[in-house]
Structure formats: C-alpha cells, structure tokens
Amino acid sequence: MNYQPVVIIGSGLAGYAVARELRKLNTEIQVIMLSADHGGFYSKPMLSNALATGKTPASILTSDAALMSSQLKITIRPFTRVNTIDQSGNSILLENGENLSYSHLVLALGADPIRLLLSGGAVEEVLSVNDLDDYRRFREALKDKKEIAILGAGLIGCEFANDLAISGYQVHVIDISAHPLGRLLPEEGGRYLQDKLAAVGIRFHLKSKIQYIERIGSRYRLIFEEGQIIEADLVLSAVGLRPRTQLAEKAGLYVNHGVVTNRYLQTENTNIFALGDCAEVEGKVLPFVMPISHAARALAATVIGTPTPVHYPPMPVFVKTPACPIVVSPPDPIVIGEWQIDANQDGVKALFQDMAGNLHGFALLGAATKEKNAITPQLPPILA
C-alpha cells in the first residue's frame, strides 16, 4: 500500500478541479496542494469583465485557502514554490529546502503572459493580468485614469477592451492582425466585431506594431513601427499566454508547446500528470475552461486506480464582449477547408467545412449565437 500523498502543484481552476474530482472518488486519499500565491479559489475568466459586473478584487475571491482546505479536506500550502522534481525518487524539492514525497504528482502550473520585445524606458511599467494579484494591481493603477492602451486584439484583449469601454474609459487596441480575434474569426466576423466594439468607443490600430514605450509626465507615449504616436494613461498587454513548462523541462520531462501528455494526462513518467494551460494533451494545447473539467475527471479516475482516457467533445467558447455576443468553436488547424459565411446587420454565421462538406468549426456573432445548440452536435469531437 502506497501511503504517500497525491501532490498538486498549482491552485488555479485546474488544480482545484483535480482536487474536487479526487475527493468525489476517494475521501481518504491524502492530497497536498502547493500554491505559489495565496491559494484561494476564484474564477479567472471573471477578471476580464469584472468592472461592468461590479466586481472588486476582494469579491472575485470565492473562498480563501483555509476554507478550501476545510471543504475539500486537503492540505493547502500557500506561498510555496517548487525548485525541482526528482523523478527517480518520487519527490520534489521546495525552495525552502524541504523534500516532499508523492505517490502521484499533478502539474497544474498554468501559463505566463507573453511579453512583447519592446524598447523604451517605460516597458517595465506595462501591466498584464494573469491572476487575481495582477488584477488587484491593475485596478489600483486604473484609479484616476481615463485613457487605456491595450496591446493585443485577441480574446482577452477584446474582453478587457469591452469591459473598460462600457465602464467609461477611452480605449485603444493595437494588434498586428487585420481584424480583432484574428485567430478565432474569419475576416467577415472580425470586421463585424470591430464595428460593434468601435460603436462603444473602442479605437482600433490594426496591422500595427508598437516599437517603443516611454513615459511623458504621468502618461505614456506609444510609438509604432510605422511612426504613428498615441498617448495613454495606462498600458495593458494582452498578447497571449505561454504554457509554464520550466519546472517540467528542468526535471527532464518531454516538453513541446506544453508539457506533453498522453490521453491519460500522463507525462512520459506515468506517476506525473499535467492538465490545464500548461499541458499539451495528444498534441493539443487548449487554454480554456471546459477542457479542464473533462481532463480533471479522467485524471482523478486514473490516479485512484481506474485508468481513464480523456475525451474532449465539441467545446464552444463564449467570448465575453457584451457589445457583440460571440460563441466560437475553432476548427482543428490541420483540417483543410473553407469558411461559409452568412452575414447581415444582425450578425454573422460562419461555418468551417472540409472539402466533403463536413462541419469542423463555427463562429457565431450577434443574433447568430442563438444557433449554437443546433450547430454544436454536428461538430466532431476535439479528442474522440
């Protein structure tokens, strides 16, 4: 009998999802969660629309670490960082010098914001929001500010832009793409979204690249490669996330775009698992909420002793832009096909079909979002 604990590194949605699923299956197994921050539970997706919904950083936190520990009957160690993983010894070395043994190790490490390579004396003052502590700093910095520049017109950039604009801020959005949500929407959908966001006051600077950021008094001057100049009171970077793989790589685990796992969420070491934003499952990195739920259930069952491969059904993503409701299910990049577009002033219905006419993805905007429930069952599973 192995009496060593299951150790979960990370206290985000992925870490807590695994802890909950383990507890559903086994009330006795010892579980230790290591958190680099306060360890409390909150929904990270709420950060990008908290202004409009009247949420404060304090109210976003659902439960602190002590309450979560009591509810789940697990040990949570806040402000605890891991230095190295000893695969052969089934143990980890903490930064405080302590060794901690495990029966199974779960990497729920999340992802880090990508930082653009910029010049200028104010580059280090550019903010990003990737967790509740970041958001608290962002809200503090927002006080008495009026004009905000956002680097990135992807999902997070557009959500923050919409939230700020409808809360009374002047918002600039800068991106190298030709339209917002360039990786998720076809051109017609991107133009429709841009028009709707522009109608609430958002100014887009597309096909543009920032080169230099400097402070001018209490404001920032952003200089484009093309020579254009804008000024803002605060600059927020939202250009994407990069899976946190450093710990796994240091341990000698296989890393590609994320920590590589099989269908059982196992790395090449069958006692070490990964899920969430840090993981690459069967070649797929899916930085959304729904895959976490499916992965956590499968992972927990495997740890308890019932090997269970993860299954990803179609999982449409809702984009929190109230000025333009959007639900999207991106096609697999390896599928060859084209978008079929039906657009009018009320919305855009875009279906991605392969050469045989099979549906592989969709983008629904405006009034077309009501068709989600009818269209989704026509999609193939993301991971069968």
Coordinates of C-alpha atoms in Angstrom, one line a residue:
M1 CA 0.0 0.0 0.0
N2 CA 1.4 3.4 -1.0
Y3 CA 0.7 6.0 1.7
Q4 CA 2.4 8.9 0.0
P5 CA 0.2 11.8 -0.9
V6 CA -1.0 13.0 -4.2
V7 CA 0.7 16.3 -4.7
I8 CA -0.9 19.0 -6.9
I9 CA 1.3 21.9 -8.0
G10 CA -1.0 24.9 -8.7
S11 CA -4.1 26.3 -7.2
G12 CA -5.9 27.6 -10.3
L13 CA -9.0 26.1 -11.8
A14 CA -7.1 23.1 -13.0
G15 CA -5.6 22.3 -9.6
Y16 CA -8.8 22.7 -7.7
A17 CA -10.7 20.7 -10.4
V18 CA -8.4 17.7 -9.8
A19 CA -8.7 18.0 -6.0
R20 CA -12.5 18.1 -6.2
E21 CA -12.7 15.0 -8.6
L22 CA -10.3 13.1 -6.4
R23 CA -12.5 13.8 -3.3
K24 CA -15.6 12.6 -5.2
L25 CA -13.9 9.3 -5.8
N26 CA -12.0 8.8 -2.6
T27 CA -12.5 10.6 0.8
E28 CA -9.4 9.1 2.4
I29 CA -6.5 9.7 0.0
Q30 CA -4.1 12.4 1.2
V31 CA -3.9 15.4 -1.1
I32 CA -1.4 18.2 -0.8
M33 CA -1.8 21.4 -2.9
L34 CA 1.1 23.7 -3.4
S35 CA 0.3 27.3 -4.3
A36 CA 2.8 29.9 -5.4
D37 CA 0.3 32.6 -4.2
H38 CA -2.4 32.9 -1.6
G39 CA -4.1 29.7 -2.7
G40 CA -7.6 31.0 -2.6
F41 CA -10.2 29.9 -5.2
Y42 CA -11.7 32.2 -7.8
S43 CA -12.8 32.1 -11.4
K44 CA -10.0 33.6 -13.5
P45 CA -12.3 34.2 -16.5
M46 CA -14.2 36.7 -14.3
L47 CA -11.3 39.1 -14.3
S48 CA -11.8 40.4 -17.9
N49 CA -15.4 41.6 -17.2
A50 CA -15.3 42.4 -13.5
L51 CA -15.7 46.2 -14.0
A52 CA -19.0 46.0 -15.8
T53 CA -20.3 43.4 -13.4
G54 CA -19.5 45.5 -10.4
K55 CA -16.9 43.0 -9.0
T56 CA -14.0 44.1 -6.9
P57 CA -10.8 42.1 -6.5
A58 CA -12.0 41.2 -3.0
S59 CA -15.4 40.0 -4.2
I60 CA -13.9 37.9 -7.0
L61 CA -12.2 35.7 -4.4
T62 CA -14.8 33.0 -3.7
S63 CA -13.0 31.2 -0.8
D64 CA -9.6 31.6 0.8
A65 CA -7.2 28.7 1.2
A66 CA -8.3 27.9 4.7
L67 CA -11.9 27.5 3.7
M68 CA -11.0 25.4 0.6
S69 CA -8.8 23.2 2.7
S70 CA -11.7 22.6 5.1
Q71 CA -14.2 21.9 2.4
L72 CA -12.1 19.5 0.3
K73 CA -10.3 18.0 3.3
I74 CA -6.9 18.6 1.7
T75 CA -3.7 20.3 2.8
I76 CA -3.1 23.6 1.0
R77 CA 0.3 25.3 1.4
P78 CA 0.1 28.9 0.1
F79 CA 3.2 30.8 -1.0
T80 CA 5.1 27.6 -1.6
R81 CA 7.3 27.2 -4.6
V82 CA 8.9 24.1 -6.1
N83 CA 12.5 24.1 -7.0
T84 CA 13.0 20.7 -8.7
I85 CA 11.2 17.4 -9.3
D86 CA 13.2 14.2 -8.6
Q87 CA 11.6 11.6 -10.9
S88 CA 13.5 8.6 -9.7
G89 CA 12.9 9.5 -6.1
N90 CA 9.2 10.4 -6.5
S91 CA 9.8 13.6 -4.6
I92 CA 10.0 17.3 -5.1
L93 CA 12.4 19.8 -3.5
L94 CA 10.8 23.0 -2.3
E95 CA 12.5 26.4 -2.5
N96 CA 12.7 26.4 1.3
G97 CA 14.9 23.2 1.2
E98 CA 12.1 20.8 2.2
N99 CA 11.7 17.5 0.4
L100 CA 8.2 16.2 -0.2
S101 CA 7.4 12.7 -1.5
Y102 CA 4.5 11.8 -3.6
S103 CA 2.6 8.8 -5.0
H104 CA 1.3 10.9 -7.9
L105 CA 2.3 14.4 -9.0
V106 CA -0.1 16.7 -10.8
L107 CA 1.3 19.6 -12.7
A108 CA -1.4 22.3 -12.9
L109 CA 1.1 25.1 -13.5
G110 CA -0.9 27.4 -15.7
A111 CA 0.6 29.8 -18.2
D112 CA 2.6 33.0 -18.3
P113 CA 1.7 36.2 -20.3
I114 CA 3.8 36.6 -23.4
R115 CA 5.8 39.8 -23.2
L116 CA 6.5 41.7 -26.4
L117 CA 10.0 42.7 -27.2
L118 CA 9.7 46.5 -26.9
S119 CA 12.1 49.3 -26.4
G120 CA 11.8 52.4 -24.2
G121 CA 12.1 53.4 -20.6
A122 CA 8.5 52.5 -19.7
V123 CA 8.5 48.9 -20.9
E124 CA 8.6 47.5 -17.4
E125 CA 5.6 49.6 -16.4
V126 CA 3.3 47.8 -18.9
L127 CA 0.8 45.7 -17.0
S128 CA -0.6 42.3 -17.7
V129 CA -3.4 40.4 -15.9
N130 CA -3.0 36.7 -15.4
D131 CA -4.2 36.2 -11.8
L132 CA -6.1 37.9 -9.0
D133 CA -3.0 39.6 -7.7
D134 CA -2.3 41.1 -11.1
Y135 CA -5.9 42.2 -11.4
R136 CA -5.7 43.9 -8.0
R137 CA -2.6 45.9 -9.2
F138 CA -4.5 46.7 -12.4
R139 CA -7.5 48.1 -10.6
E140 CA -5.2 50.2 -8.3
A141 CA -3.4 51.6 -11.4
L142 CA -6.8 52.4 -13.0
K143 CA -7.7 54.9 -10.4
D144 CA -8.0 58.5 -11.8
K145 CA -7.1 57.2 -15.3
K146 CA -9.1 57.9 -18.4
E147 CA -7.3 56.5 -21.5
I148 CA -6.1 53.0 -21.7
A149 CA -4.0 51.3 -24.4
I150 CA -4.3 47.5 -24.9
L151 CA -1.7 45.6 -26.7
G152 CA -3.4 42.7 -28.4
A153 CA -6.8 42.2 -30.0
G154 CA -7.2 38.6 -29.1
L155 CA -9.8 37.1 -26.8
I156 CA -8.5 38.6 -23.6
G157 CA -7.7 42.0 -25.2
C158 CA -11.2 42.3 -26.7
E159 CA -12.9 41.3 -23.4
F160 CA -10.9 43.8 -21.4
A161 CA -11.4 46.5 -24.0
N162 CA -15.2 46.0 -24.0
D163 CA -15.2 46.0 -20.1
L164 CA -13.2 49.2 -19.9
A165 CA -15.2 51.0 -22.7
I166 CA -18.6 50.3 -21.2
S167 CA -17.2 51.4 -17.8
G168 CA -16.4 54.9 -19.2
Y169 CA -12.8 54.6 -20.3
Q170 CA -11.3 55.6 -23.6
V171 CA -9.7 52.5 -25.1
H172 CA -7.1 52.0 -27.8
V173 CA -6.5 48.4 -29.0
I174 CA -3.3 47.7 -31.0
D175 CA -2.6 44.5 -33.0
I176 CA -0.6 43.3 -36.0
S177 CA -3.7 41.4 -37.3
A178 CA -6.1 42.8 -39.9
H179 CA -9.1 42.4 -37.5
P180 CA -9.8 41.5 -33.9
L181 CA -9.9 37.8 -32.8
G182 CA -7.7 37.1 -35.8
R183 CA -7.0 33.5 -34.7
L184 CA -10.6 32.7 -34.0
L185 CA -12.8 34.5 -36.6
P186 CA -12.9 34.7 -40.3
E187 CA -12.4 38.1 -41.8
E188 CA -16.2 38.9 -42.0
G189 CA -16.6 38.0 -38.4
G190 CA -13.7 40.1 -37.4
R191 CA -15.0 43.1 -39.2
Y192 CA -18.4 42.7 -37.6
L193 CA -16.8 42.5 -34.2
Q194 CA -14.6 45.6 -34.9
D195 CA -17.7 47.6 -35.9
K196 CA -19.6 46.7 -32.8
L197 CA -16.7 47.4 -30.5
A198 CA -16.0 50.7 -32.3
A199 CA -19.6 51.7 -31.7
V200 CA -19.0 51.6 -27.9
G201 CA -15.9 53.9 -28.4
I202 CA -13.0 51.5 -28.8
R203 CA -10.4 52.7 -31.3
F204 CA -8.5 50.0 -33.2
H205 CA -5.0 50.4 -34.5
L206 CA -4.7 47.2 -36.7
K207 CA -1.9 45.9 -38.9
S208 CA 0.2 47.9 -36.5
K209 CA 3.1 47.1 -34.2
I210 CA 4.3 49.1 -31.2
Q211 CA 8.1 49.6 -31.1
Y212 CA 8.7 52.0 -28.2
I213 CA 7.0 53.0 -25.0
E214 CA 8.2 55.9 -22.9
R215 CA 6.8 57.9 -20.0
I216 CA 5.8 61.5 -20.6
G217 CA 4.9 63.0 -17.2
S218 CA 2.0 61.0 -15.9
R219 CA 1.2 59.5 -19.3
Y220 CA 2.7 57.0 -21.7
R221 CA 3.7 57.6 -25.3
L222 CA 3.5 54.6 -27.6
I223 CA 5.4 54.8 -30.9
F224 CA 4.5 52.5 -33.7
E225 CA 7.0 51.0 -36.1
E226 CA 5.1 52.9 -38.8
G227 CA 5.8 56.2 -37.0
Q228 CA 2.4 56.8 -35.6
I229 CA 2.2 58.0 -32.0
I230 CA -0.6 57.7 -29.4
E231 CA -0.7 58.5 -25.7
A232 CA -2.4 56.8 -22.8
D233 CA -2.6 56.9 -19.0
L234 CA -2.1 53.1 -18.7
V235 CA -0.8 50.3 -21.0
L236 CA -2.1 46.7 -20.6
S237 CA -0.5 43.8 -22.5
A238 CA -2.8 41.0 -23.6
V239 CA -1.0 39.3 -26.4
G240 CA -1.4 35.7 -25.3
L241 CA -0.2 33.1 -22.9
R242 CA 2.8 30.7 -22.9
P243 CA 2.4 27.4 -21.0
R244 CA 4.6 27.2 -17.9
T245 CA 6.9 24.3 -18.7
Q246 CA 10.1 25.3 -17.0
L247 CA 9.7 23.0 -14.0
A248 CA 8.9 20.0 -16.2
E249 CA 11.7 20.8 -18.5
K250 CA 14.2 21.1 -15.7
A251 CA 13.0 17.7 -14.5
G252 CA 13.7 16.1 -17.8
L253 CA 10.1 15.6 -18.9
Y254 CA 9.2 16.0 -22.5
V255 CA 8.1 19.5 -23.4
N256 CA 6.9 20.7 -26.8
H257 CA 4.4 23.6 -26.9
G258 CA 3.3 22.5 -23.4
V259 CA 4.1 19.7 -21.0
V260 CA 3.5 16.7 -23.3
T261 CA 1.0 14.1 -22.0
N262 CA -0.9 11.1 -23.4
R263 CA -4.7 10.6 -23.3
Y264 CA -4.4 9.7 -19.6
L265 CA -2.9 13.1 -18.9
Q266 CA 0.4 11.2 -18.0
T267 CA 3.8 12.5 -19.0
E268 CA 6.4 10.0 -20.0
N269 CA 6.7 9.3 -16.3
T270 CA 3.4 7.6 -15.5
N271 CA 3.3 8.9 -12.0
I272 CA 3.5 12.6 -13.2
F273 CA 0.4 14.2 -14.8
A274 CA -0.3 17.6 -16.3
L275 CA -3.5 19.4 -17.3
G276 CA -4.8 22.9 -17.9
D277 CA -3.0 25.7 -19.6
C278 CA 0.4 24.1 -19.0
A279 CA -0.4 20.8 -20.8
E280 CA -0.2 19.6 -24.3
V281 CA -2.6 16.6 -24.5
E282 CA -2.2 14.5 -27.6
G283 CA -0.7 17.5 -29.4
K284 CA -3.4 19.9 -28.3
V285 CA -3.0 23.0 -26.0
L286 CA -6.4 24.2 -25.1
P287 CA -6.3 27.2 -22.8
F288 CA -10.0 27.3 -22.0
V289 CA -12.1 26.3 -19.0
M290 CA -14.2 23.4 -20.4
P291 CA -11.2 21.1 -21.2
I292 CA -10.1 21.3 -17.6
S293 CA -13.3 19.7 -16.4
H294 CA -13.0 16.8 -18.7
A295 CA -9.3 16.3 -18.0
A296 CA -9.7 16.5 -14.2
R297 CA -12.4 13.8 -14.2
A298 CA -10.2 11.4 -16.3
L299 CA -7.0 12.2 -14.4
A300 CA -8.6 11.6 -11.0
A301 CA -10.1 8.3 -12.0
T302 CA -6.6 7.2 -13.3
V303 CA -4.9 8.2 -10.1
I304 CA -7.5 6.3 -8.0
G305 CA -6.8 3.2 -10.0
T306 CA -9.2 3.2 -12.9
P307 CA -7.2 4.2 -16.0
T308 CA -9.4 6.6 -17.9
P309 CA -8.5 8.4 -21.1
V310 CA -9.7 11.9 -21.5
H311 CA -12.4 12.6 -24.1
Y312 CA -13.0 16.1 -25.4
P313 CA -16.4 16.7 -27.0
P314 CA -17.0 19.9 -29.0
M315 CA -16.5 22.7 -26.6
P316 CA -17.6 26.1 -27.9
V317 CA -16.0 29.1 -26.3
F318 CA -18.1 32.1 -25.3
V319 CA -16.3 35.5 -25.7
K320 CA -17.4 38.0 -23.1
T321 CA -17.9 41.0 -25.3
P322 CA -21.4 42.3 -24.5
A323 CA -21.3 44.8 -27.3
C324 CA -21.1 41.8 -29.7
P325 CA -22.1 38.4 -28.3
I326 CA -19.8 35.7 -29.8
V327 CA -19.5 31.9 -29.5
V328 CA -16.8 30.1 -31.4
S329 CA -15.6 26.6 -31.9
P330 CA -12.3 26.9 -33.9
P331 CA -11.6 24.2 -36.4
D332 CA -8.5 22.0 -36.0
P333 CA -5.7 23.7 -37.9
I334 CA -4.8 20.5 -39.7
V335 CA -8.2 20.4 -41.4
I336 CA -8.2 21.7 -45.0
G337 CA -11.4 23.6 -45.8
E338 CA -13.0 26.9 -46.0
W339 CA -15.5 29.2 -44.3
Q340 CA -19.1 29.5 -45.5
I341 CA -20.3 32.9 -44.4
D342 CA -23.8 34.2 -43.9
A343 CA -23.6 37.9 -42.7
N344 CA -26.1 40.7 -42.2
Q345 CA -26.5 43.7 -39.9
D346 CA -27.9 41.4 -37.1
G347 CA -25.0 39.0 -37.0
V348 CA -22.6 36.6 -38.7
K349 CA -22.9 32.9 -39.1
A350 CA -19.6 31.3 -40.2
L351 CA -19.3 27.6 -40.7
F352 CA -15.9 25.9 -41.4
Q353 CA -16.4 22.9 -43.7
D354 CA -13.9 20.5 -45.2
M355 CA -13.8 19.7 -48.9
A356 CA -16.5 17.0 -48.4
G357 CA -18.8 19.4 -46.7
N358 CA -18.3 18.1 -43.2
L359 CA -18.6 20.7 -40.4
H360 CA -15.3 21.2 -38.4
G361 CA -15.9 24.6 -36.7
F362 CA -18.0 27.7 -36.4
A363 CA -18.1 31.3 -35.4
L364 CA -21.4 32.9 -34.4
L365 CA -21.8 36.6 -33.7
G366 CA -24.7 38.7 -32.7
A367 CA -28.1 37.2 -33.4
A368 CA -26.5 34.1 -34.9
T369 CA -25.3 32.9 -31.4
K370 CA -28.8 31.6 -30.8
E371 CA -28.0 28.8 -33.3
K372 CA -25.2 27.3 -31.1
N373 CA -27.2 24.5 -29.6
A374 CA -28.4 23.4 -33.0
I375 CA -25.0 23.5 -34.7
T376 CA -22.7 22.2 -31.9
P377 CA -23.9 18.5 -32.2
Q378 CA -22.8 18.5 -35.8
L379 CA -19.2 19.0 -34.9
P380 CA -16.7 16.1 -34.5
P381 CA -15.2 15.6 -31.0
I382 CA -12.0 17.5 -30.3
L383 CA -10.4 14.3 -28.9
A384 CA -12.5 11.2 -29.6

